[in-house]
Coordinates of C-alpha atoms in Angstrom, one line a residue:
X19 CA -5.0 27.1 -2.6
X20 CA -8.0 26.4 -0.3
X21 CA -7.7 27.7 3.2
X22 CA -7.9 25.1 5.9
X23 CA -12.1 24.9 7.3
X24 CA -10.9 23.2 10.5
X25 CA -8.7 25.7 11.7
X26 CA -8.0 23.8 14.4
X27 CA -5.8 21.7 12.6
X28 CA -3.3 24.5 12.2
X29 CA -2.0 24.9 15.2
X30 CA -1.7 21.1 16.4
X31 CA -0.2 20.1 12.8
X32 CA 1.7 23.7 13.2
X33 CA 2.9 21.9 16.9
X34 CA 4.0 18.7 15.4
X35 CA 6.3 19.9 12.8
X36 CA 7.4 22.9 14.6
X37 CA 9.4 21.9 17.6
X38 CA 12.6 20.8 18.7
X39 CA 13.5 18.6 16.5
X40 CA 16.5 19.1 14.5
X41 CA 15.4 20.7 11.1
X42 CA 17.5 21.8 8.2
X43 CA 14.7 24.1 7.2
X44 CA 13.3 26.8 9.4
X45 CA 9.3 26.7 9.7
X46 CA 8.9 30.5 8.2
X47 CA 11.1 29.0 5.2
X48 CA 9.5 25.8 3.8
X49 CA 7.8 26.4 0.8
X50 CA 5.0 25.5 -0.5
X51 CA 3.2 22.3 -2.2
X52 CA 4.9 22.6 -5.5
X53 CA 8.4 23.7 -4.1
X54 CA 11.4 21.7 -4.1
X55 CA 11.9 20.0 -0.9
X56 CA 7.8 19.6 -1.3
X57 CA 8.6 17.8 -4.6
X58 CA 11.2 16.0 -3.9
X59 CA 9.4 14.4 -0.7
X60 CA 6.3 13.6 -3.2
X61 CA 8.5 12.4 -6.5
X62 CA 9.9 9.7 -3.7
X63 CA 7.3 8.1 -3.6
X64 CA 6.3 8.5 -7.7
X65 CA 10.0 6.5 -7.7
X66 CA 9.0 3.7 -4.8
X67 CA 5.1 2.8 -5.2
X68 CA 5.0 1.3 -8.3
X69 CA 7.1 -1.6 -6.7
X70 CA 3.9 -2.3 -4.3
X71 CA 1.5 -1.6 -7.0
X72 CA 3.3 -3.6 -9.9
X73 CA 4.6 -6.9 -7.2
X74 CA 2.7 -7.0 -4.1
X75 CA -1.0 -5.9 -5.8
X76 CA -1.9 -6.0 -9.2
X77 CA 0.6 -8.0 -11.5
X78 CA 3.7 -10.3 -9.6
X79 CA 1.3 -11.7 -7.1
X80 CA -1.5 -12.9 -9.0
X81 CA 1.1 -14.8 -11.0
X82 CA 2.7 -16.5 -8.4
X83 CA -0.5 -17.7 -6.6
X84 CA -1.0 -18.8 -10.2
X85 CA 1.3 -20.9 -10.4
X86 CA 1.4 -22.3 -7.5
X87 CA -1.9 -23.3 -7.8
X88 CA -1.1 -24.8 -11.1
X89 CA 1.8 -26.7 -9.4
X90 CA -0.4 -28.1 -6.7
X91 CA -2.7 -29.6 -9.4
X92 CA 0.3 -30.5 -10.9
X93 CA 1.3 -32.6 -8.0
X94 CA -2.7 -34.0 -7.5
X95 CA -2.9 -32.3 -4.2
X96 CA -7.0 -31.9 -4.8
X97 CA -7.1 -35.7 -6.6
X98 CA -9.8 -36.3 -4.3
X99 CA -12.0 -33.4 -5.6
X100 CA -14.7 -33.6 -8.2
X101 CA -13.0 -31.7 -11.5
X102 CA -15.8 -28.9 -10.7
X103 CA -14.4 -28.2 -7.3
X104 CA -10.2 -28.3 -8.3
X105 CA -10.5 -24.8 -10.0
X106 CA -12.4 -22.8 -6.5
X107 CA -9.8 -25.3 -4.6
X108 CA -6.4 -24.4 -6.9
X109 CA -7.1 -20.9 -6.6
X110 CA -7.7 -20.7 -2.8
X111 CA -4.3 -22.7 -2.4
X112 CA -2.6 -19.9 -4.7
X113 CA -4.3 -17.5 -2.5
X114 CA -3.3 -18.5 0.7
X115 CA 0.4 -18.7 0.1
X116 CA 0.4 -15.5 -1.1
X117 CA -1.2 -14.3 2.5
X118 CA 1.4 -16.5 4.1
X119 CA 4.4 -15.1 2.7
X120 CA 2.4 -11.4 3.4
X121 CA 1.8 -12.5 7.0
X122 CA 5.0 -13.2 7.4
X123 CA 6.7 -10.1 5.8
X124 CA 4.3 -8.5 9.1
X125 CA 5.8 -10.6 11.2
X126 CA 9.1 -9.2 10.4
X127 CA 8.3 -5.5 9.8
X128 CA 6.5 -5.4 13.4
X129 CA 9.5 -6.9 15.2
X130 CA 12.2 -4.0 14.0
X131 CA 10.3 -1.1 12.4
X132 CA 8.9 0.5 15.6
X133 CA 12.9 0.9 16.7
X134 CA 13.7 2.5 13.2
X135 CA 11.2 5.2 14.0
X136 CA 12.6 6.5 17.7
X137 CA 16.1 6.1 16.0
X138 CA 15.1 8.6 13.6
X139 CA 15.0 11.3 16.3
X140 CA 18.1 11.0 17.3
X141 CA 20.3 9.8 14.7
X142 CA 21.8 11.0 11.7
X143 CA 21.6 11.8 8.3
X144 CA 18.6 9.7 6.8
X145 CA 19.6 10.2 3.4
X146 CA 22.5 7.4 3.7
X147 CA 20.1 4.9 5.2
X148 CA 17.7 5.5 2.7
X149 CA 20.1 4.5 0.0
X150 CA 20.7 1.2 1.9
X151 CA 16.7 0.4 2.4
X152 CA 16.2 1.4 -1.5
X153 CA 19.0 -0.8 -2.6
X154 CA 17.8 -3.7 -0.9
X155 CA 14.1 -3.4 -2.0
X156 CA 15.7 -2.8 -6.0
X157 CA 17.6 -5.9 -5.7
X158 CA 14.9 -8.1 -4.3
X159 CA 12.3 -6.9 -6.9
X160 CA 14.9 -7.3 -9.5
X161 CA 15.9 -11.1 -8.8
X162 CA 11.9 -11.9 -8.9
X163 CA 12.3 -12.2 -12.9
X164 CA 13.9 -15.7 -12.1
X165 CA 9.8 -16.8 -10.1
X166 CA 9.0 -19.5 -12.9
X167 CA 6.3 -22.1 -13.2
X168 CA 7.7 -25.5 -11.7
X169 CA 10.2 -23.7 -9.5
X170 CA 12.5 -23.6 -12.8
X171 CA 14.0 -20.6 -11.4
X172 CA 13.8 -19.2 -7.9
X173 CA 12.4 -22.2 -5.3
X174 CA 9.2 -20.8 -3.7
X175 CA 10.9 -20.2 -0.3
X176 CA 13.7 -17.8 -2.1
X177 CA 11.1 -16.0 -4.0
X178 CA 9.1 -15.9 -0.7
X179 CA 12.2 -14.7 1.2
X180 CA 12.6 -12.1 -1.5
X181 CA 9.4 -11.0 -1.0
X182 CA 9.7 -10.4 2.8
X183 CA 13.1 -8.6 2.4
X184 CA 11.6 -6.5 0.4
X185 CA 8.7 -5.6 2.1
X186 CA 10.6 -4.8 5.0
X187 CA 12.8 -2.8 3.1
X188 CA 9.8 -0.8 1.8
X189 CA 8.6 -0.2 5.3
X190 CA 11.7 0.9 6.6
X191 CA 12.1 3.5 4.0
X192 CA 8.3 4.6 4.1
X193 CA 8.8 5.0 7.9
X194 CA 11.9 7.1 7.2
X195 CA 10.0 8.6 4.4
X196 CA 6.7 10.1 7.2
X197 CA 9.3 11.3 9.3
X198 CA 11.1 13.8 6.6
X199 CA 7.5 14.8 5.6
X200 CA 7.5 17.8 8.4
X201 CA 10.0 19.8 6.7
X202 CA 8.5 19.0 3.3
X203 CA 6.7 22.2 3.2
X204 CA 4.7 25.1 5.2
X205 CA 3.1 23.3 8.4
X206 CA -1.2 23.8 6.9
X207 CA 0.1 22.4 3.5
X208 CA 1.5 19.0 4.6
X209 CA -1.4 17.1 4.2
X210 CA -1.8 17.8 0.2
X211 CA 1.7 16.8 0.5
X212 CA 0.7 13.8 1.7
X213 CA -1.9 13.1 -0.4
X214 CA -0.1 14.3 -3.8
X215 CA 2.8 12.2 -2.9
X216 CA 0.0 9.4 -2.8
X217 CA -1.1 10.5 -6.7
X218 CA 1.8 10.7 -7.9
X219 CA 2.7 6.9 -6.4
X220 CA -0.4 5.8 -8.3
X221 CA 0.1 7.9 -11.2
X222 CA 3.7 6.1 -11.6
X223 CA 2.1 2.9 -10.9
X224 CA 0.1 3.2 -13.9
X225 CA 2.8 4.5 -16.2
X226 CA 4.6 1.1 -15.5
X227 CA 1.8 -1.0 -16.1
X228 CA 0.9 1.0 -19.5
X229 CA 4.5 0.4 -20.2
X230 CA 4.3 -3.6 -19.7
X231 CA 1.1 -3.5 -21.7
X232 CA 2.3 -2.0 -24.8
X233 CA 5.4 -3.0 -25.2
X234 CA 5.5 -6.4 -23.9
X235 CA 1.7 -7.9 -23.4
X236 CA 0.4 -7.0 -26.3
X237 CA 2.5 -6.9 -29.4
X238 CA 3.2 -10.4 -27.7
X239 CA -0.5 -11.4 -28.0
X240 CA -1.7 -9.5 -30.4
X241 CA 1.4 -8.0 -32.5
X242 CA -0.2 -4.3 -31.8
X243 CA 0.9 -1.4 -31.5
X244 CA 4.6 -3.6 -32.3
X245 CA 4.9 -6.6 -34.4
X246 CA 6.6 -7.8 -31.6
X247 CA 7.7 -7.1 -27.7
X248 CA 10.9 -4.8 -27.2
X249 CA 14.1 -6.9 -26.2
X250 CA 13.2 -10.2 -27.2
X251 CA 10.5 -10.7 -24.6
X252 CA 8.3 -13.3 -24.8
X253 CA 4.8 -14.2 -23.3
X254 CA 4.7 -17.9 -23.3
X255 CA 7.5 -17.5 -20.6
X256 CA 5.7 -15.2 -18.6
X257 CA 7.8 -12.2 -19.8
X258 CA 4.8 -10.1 -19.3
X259 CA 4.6 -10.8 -15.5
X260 CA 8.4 -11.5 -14.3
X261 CA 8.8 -8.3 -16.1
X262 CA 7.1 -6.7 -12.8
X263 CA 9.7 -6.8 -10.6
X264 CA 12.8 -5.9 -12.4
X265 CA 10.9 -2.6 -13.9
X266 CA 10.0 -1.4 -10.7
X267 CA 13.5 -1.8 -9.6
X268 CA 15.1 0.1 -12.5
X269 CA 11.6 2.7 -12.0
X270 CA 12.9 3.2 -8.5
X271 CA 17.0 3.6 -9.9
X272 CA 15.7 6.2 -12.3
X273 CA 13.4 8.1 -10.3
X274 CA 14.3 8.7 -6.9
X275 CA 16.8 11.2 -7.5
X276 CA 15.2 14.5 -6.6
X277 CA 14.2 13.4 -3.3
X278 CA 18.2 12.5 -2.8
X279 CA 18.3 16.3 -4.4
X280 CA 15.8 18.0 -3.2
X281 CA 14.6 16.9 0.4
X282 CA 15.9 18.4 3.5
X283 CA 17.6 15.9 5.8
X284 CA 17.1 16.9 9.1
X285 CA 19.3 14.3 10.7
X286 CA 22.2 15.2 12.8
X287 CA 25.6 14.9 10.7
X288 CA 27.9 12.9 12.3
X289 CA 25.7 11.1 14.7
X290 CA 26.2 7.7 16.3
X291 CA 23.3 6.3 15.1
X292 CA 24.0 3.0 17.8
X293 CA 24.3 5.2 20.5
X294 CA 20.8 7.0 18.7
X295 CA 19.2 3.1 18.4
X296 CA 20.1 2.6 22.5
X297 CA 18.4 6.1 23.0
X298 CA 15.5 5.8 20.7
X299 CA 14.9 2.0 21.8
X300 CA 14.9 3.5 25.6
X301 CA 12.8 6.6 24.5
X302 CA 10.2 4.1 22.9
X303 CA 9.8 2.1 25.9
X304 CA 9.3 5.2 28.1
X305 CA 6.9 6.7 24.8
X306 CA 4.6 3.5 25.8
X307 CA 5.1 3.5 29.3
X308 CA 3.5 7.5 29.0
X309 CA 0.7 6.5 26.9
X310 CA -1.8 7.5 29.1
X311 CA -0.3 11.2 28.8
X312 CA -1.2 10.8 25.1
X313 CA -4.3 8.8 25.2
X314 CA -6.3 10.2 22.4
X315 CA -3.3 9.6 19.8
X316 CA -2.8 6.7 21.3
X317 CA -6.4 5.4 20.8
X318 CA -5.7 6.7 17.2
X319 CA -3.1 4.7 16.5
X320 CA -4.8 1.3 18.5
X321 CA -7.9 2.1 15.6
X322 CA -5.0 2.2 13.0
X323 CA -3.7 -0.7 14.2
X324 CA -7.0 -2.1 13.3
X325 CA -7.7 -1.0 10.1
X326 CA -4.4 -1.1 8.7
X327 CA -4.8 -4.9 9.1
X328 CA -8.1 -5.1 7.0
X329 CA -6.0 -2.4 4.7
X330 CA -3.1 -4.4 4.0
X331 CA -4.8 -7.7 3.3
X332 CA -7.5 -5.9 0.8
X333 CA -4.6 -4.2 -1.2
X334 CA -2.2 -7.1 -1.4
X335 CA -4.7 -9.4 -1.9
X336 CA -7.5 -7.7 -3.6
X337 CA -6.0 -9.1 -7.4
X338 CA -5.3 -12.2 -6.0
X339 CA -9.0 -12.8 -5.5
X340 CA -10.0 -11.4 -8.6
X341 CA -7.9 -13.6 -10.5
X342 CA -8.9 -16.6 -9.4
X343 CA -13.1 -15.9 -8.7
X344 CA -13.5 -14.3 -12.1
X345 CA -10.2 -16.2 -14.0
X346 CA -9.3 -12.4 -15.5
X347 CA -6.4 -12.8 -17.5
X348 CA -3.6 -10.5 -17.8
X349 CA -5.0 -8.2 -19.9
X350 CA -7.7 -7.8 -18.1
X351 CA -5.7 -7.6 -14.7
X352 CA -3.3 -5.1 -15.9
X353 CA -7.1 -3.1 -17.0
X354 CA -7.8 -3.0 -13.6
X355 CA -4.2 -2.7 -12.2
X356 CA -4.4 0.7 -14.4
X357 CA -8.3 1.7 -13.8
X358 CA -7.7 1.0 -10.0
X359 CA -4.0 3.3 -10.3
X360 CA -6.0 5.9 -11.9
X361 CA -8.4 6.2 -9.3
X362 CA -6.1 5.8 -6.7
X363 CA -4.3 9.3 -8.1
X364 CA -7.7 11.0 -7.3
X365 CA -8.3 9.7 -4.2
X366 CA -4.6 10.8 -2.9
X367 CA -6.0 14.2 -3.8
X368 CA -9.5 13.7 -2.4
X369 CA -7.7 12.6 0.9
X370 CA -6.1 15.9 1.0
X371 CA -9.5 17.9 0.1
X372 CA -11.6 16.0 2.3
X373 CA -8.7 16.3 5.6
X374 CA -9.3 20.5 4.3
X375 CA -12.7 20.9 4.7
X376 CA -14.2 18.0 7.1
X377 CA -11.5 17.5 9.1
X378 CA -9.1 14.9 9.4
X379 CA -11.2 12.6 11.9
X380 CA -14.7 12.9 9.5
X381 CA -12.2 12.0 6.6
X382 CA -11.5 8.9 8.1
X383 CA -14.7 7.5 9.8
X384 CA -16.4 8.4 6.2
X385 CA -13.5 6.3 4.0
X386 CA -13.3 3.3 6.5
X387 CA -16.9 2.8 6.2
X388 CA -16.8 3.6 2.4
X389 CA -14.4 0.9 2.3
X390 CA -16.7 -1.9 4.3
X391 CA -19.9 -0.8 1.7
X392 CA -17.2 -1.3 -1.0
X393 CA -15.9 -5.0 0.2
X394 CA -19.4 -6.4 0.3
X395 CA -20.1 -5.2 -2.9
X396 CA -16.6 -7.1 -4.6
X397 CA -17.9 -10.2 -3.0
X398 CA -21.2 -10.1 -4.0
X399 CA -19.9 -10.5 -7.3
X400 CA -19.1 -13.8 -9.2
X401 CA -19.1 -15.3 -12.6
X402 CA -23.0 -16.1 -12.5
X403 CA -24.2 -13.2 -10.7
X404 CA -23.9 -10.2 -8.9
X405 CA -25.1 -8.9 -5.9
X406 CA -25.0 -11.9 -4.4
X407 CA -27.1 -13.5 -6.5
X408 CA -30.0 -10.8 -7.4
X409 CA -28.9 -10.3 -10.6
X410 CA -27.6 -13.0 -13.0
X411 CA -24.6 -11.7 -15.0
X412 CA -25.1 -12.1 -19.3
X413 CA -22.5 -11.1 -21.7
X414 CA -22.8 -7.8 -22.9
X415 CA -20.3 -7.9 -25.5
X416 CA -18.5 -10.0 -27.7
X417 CA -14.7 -8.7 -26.4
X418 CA -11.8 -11.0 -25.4
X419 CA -12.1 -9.0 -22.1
X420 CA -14.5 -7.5 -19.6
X421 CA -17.3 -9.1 -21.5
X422 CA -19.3 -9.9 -19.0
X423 CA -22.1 -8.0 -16.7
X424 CA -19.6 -9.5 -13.7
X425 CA -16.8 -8.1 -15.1
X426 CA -17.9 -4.5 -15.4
X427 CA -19.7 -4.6 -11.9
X428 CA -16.2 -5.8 -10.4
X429 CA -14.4 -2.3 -12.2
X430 CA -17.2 0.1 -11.4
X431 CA -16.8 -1.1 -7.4
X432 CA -13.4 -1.5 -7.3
X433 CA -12.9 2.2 -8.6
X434 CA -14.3 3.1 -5.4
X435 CA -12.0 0.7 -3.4
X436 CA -9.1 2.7 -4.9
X437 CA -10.5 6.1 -4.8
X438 CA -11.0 5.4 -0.7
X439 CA -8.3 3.5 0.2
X440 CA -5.9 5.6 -1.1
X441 CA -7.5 8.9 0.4
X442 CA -7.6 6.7 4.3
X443 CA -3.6 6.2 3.6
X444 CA -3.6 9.9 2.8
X445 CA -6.1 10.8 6.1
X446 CA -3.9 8.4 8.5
X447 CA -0.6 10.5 7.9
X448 CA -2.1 14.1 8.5
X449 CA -4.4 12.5 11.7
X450 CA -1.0 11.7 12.7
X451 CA 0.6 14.9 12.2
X452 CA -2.1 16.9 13.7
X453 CA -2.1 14.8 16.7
X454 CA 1.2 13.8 17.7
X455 CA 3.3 15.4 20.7
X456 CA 5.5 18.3 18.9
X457 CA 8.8 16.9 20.4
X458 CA 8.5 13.1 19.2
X459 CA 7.1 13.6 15.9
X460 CA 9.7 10.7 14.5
X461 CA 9.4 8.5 17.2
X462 CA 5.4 8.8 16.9
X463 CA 6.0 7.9 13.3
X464 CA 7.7 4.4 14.7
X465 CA 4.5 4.2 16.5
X466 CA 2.3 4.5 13.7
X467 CA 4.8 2.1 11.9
X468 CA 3.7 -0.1 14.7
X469 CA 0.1 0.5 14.1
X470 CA 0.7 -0.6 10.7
X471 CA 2.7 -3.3 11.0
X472 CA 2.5 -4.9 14.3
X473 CA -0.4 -6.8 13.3
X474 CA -0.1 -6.6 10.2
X475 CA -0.3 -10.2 9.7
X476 CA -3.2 -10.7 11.0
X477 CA -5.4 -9.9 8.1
X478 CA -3.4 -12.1 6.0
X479 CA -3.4 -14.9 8.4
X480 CA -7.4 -14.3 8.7
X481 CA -7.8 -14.7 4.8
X482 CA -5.1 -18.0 4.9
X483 CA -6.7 -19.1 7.4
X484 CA -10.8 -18.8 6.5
X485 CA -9.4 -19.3 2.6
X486 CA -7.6 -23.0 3.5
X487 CA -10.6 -24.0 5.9
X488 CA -13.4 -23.2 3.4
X489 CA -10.9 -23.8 0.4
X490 CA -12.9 -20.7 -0.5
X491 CA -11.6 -17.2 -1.8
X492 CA -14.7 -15.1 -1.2
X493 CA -15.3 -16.5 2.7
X494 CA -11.3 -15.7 3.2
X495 CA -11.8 -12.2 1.8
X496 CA -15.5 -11.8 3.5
X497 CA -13.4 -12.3 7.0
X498 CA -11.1 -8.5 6.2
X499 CA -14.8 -6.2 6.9
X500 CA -13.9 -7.7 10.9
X501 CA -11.4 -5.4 10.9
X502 CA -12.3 -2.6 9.1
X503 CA -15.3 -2.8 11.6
X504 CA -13.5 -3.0 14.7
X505 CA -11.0 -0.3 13.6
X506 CA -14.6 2.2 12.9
X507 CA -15.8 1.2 16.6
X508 CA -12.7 2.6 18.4
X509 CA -12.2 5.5 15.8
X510 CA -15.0 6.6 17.4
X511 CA -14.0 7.4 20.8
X512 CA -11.0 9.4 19.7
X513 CA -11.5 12.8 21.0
X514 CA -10.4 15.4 18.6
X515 CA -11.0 18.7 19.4
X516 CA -10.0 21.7 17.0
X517 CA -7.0 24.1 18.6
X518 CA -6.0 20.3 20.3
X519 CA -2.3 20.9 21.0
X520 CA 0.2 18.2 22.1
X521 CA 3.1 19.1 24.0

């Protein structure tokens, strides 16, 4: 393995898992990357991130913005639009409820989340909680089977309220998730931790979808490499996009074990965890109240704030637009759900590599502005044209997908949306861990839950907002480079110096 270039990062990531935190594993006994409680931490989220990859990005939510644009025709709320115009129209309406119900899921995540975090120093075992924030996300991804055109099934507002629950559920247990990462492994290895535990969430994400493809979606459409779908499904109900939901649930059942196995629980056995909540809740409050003491991670975590807005809003919505500016259909969505996964795996590694040799700061400044070259270039691109109109698109191929000039353009731009996005994720978690106080690792965590989810909403409501105004999907998506801007300009007056140490 690759020695660390910025050695400074040693000893301040050393400081942050090292200190006086309870730990079930002692810092000259964690293991290294491919160890047990190093595995275990990383299969957890193999288990969990197909759920956001198969629901919240690539395959759920383009169907239900689908059909909820096709039930707003349906109901002649554009009657007074010429029939060029419904199409741009339907689709921005699909688009915005889906960043309404997203917004709102913030809303909810930033109001208890930070708490979760301080709790987590002071509290018990986290294993047991984790089973309760995993059961609840299983269940609500499971009953999204019954999301049918026409509200046949679920009403919108229950498969919007599923949807929330959920999403909370997920940050809860990524938040308790971070703050088991110190004893995951030896102190200079935790960021490949971080950033293979990012792979192999991709890597399962991609699995699934291959799965729904050849078993469902196309022996349904094409009766290859079956005659037919497994179980009796069916794709004129939908099969292969209700399917999304359930099999991430059962992927979640079936996986997770070895981190139940495997990960150290550094929790306190038998502790009140009210009596931790009234502490942690009081410890938070004083945390912010002594921000100046820790300005720099502070300032860090304000720039987070920033750019985890513009982050959330591309991810979740990023399919949302794609299927409604290009009309992909599922085949080709699930193309790029998997071509976008696969990347992803690389760039959890390349976040790791990068955080190695430039340092976890130059990492970041480099993805986030990777990532506002790579959101001009996806809007640049429409069915006539790319590059905003310097170069007409022509069919290249005579294909029932991606036949189009557009259509590759999209993939070969979005690879790199993947391939950075997923290495920032990885980047944010080491900053933090380099950075952070030794003694309040967890409750810094809750901080950086805050950072991630306190405005959260506000890219969502951005797009909702720019999306409804316009009735326009590439001026609500143009409106996410604000943040990503905004997050560069205070990343920049972080001070990160190497041997930096907080106590």
């Amino acid at each position: 393995m690759t020695e660390l270039k910025e050695e400074g990062v040693r000893p301040a990531m050393a400081a942050a898992v090292d200190g006086d935190l309870p730990s079930s594993v002692a810092p000259e006994d964690r293991g290294g990357v491919w160890d047990k409680p190093a595995l275990g931490w990383v299969i957890f989220e193999f288990a969990r991130n197909p759920y956001y990859l198969l629901v919240i990005i690539y395959i759920f939510a383009p169907y239900l913005a689908g059909i909820v644009a096709a039930d707003a025709v349906a109901r002649g709320e554009f009657a007074g639009l010429d029939a060029s115009q419904i199409g741009e129209a339907a689709s921005a309406y699909g688009q915005a409820f889906v960043a309404g119900v997203t917004k709102w899921a913030g809303f909810a995540a930033a109001i208890t989340a930070p708490i979760l975090g301080a709790t987590l120093d002071r509290g018990g075992r986290r294993k047991p909680i984790m089973m309760v924030f995993l059961g609840l996300l299983a269940v609500m991804s499971f009953s999204l089977w019954w999301t049918m055109p026409g509200e046949a099934g679920l009403p919108y507002w229950a498969v919007g309220l599923a949807l929330i629950v959920a999403a909370v559920s997920y940050t809860y247990s990524e938040v308790t998730h971070n703050a088991m990462l110190k004893d995951a492994a030896r102190p200079e290895l935790l960021p490949n931790v971080s950033g293979n535990g990012l792979a192999l969430g991709n890597l399962g994400g991609t699995i699934a979808m291959l799965l729904i493809v050849f078993l469902i979606a196309m022996p349904g459409e094409f009766g290859w490499p079956l005659s037919a779908p497994i179980f009796g499904f069916d794709v004129s109900e939908q099969h292969q996009f209700r399917i999304a939901g359930p099999l991430a649930a059962i992927w979640l059942v079936v996986f997770v074990g070895p981190f139940f196995l495997w990960s150290p629980d550094a929790g306190i056995k038998g502790a009140s965890w009210s009596k931790a909540a009234k502490e942690g809740l009081a410890g938070l409050f004083q945390t912010l109240k002594r921000a100046s003491h820790y300005k720099e991670t502070m300032k860090f975590l304000i720039a987070r704030m920033i750019y985890a807005d513009g982050m959330a809003a591309l991810l979740a919505l990023g399919a949302v637009y794609v299927a409604g500016a290009l009309n992909w259909n599922f085949q080709e969505l699930v193309g790029y759900a998997i071509w976008l996964s696969i990347f992803g795996t690389f760039g959890g590694f390349l976040g790791g590599m990068m955080d190695r040799t430039l340092g976890v700061k130059n990492s970041l400044l480099i993805e986030l502005i990777a990532l506002v070259i790579v959101l001009v270039g996806l809007i640049s691109i429409t069915e006539e044209s790319i590059f905003f109109g310097l170069v007409e698109s022509r069919q290249l191929v005579d294909w029932p997908v991606y036949s189009h000039l557009h259509d590759w353009a999209y993939l070969g731009v979005a690879g790199f949306l993947a391939v950075f996005a997923t290495a920032c994720i990885s980047s944010s978690r080491s900053m933090l861990v380099a950075m952070a106080p030794k003694k309040m690792i967890g409750e810094f965590f809750g901080l950086y839950a805050i950072a991630g989810t306190i405005t959260v909403w506000l890219g969502p409501l951005l797009v909702e907002t720019f999306t409804r105004m316009f009735n326009s999907q590439r001026i609500g998506m143009a409106t996410i480079s604000v943040l990503f801007l905004f997050g560069i300009v205070v990343m920049l007056t972080v001070k990160y110096q190497k041997g930096q140490q907080n106590d």
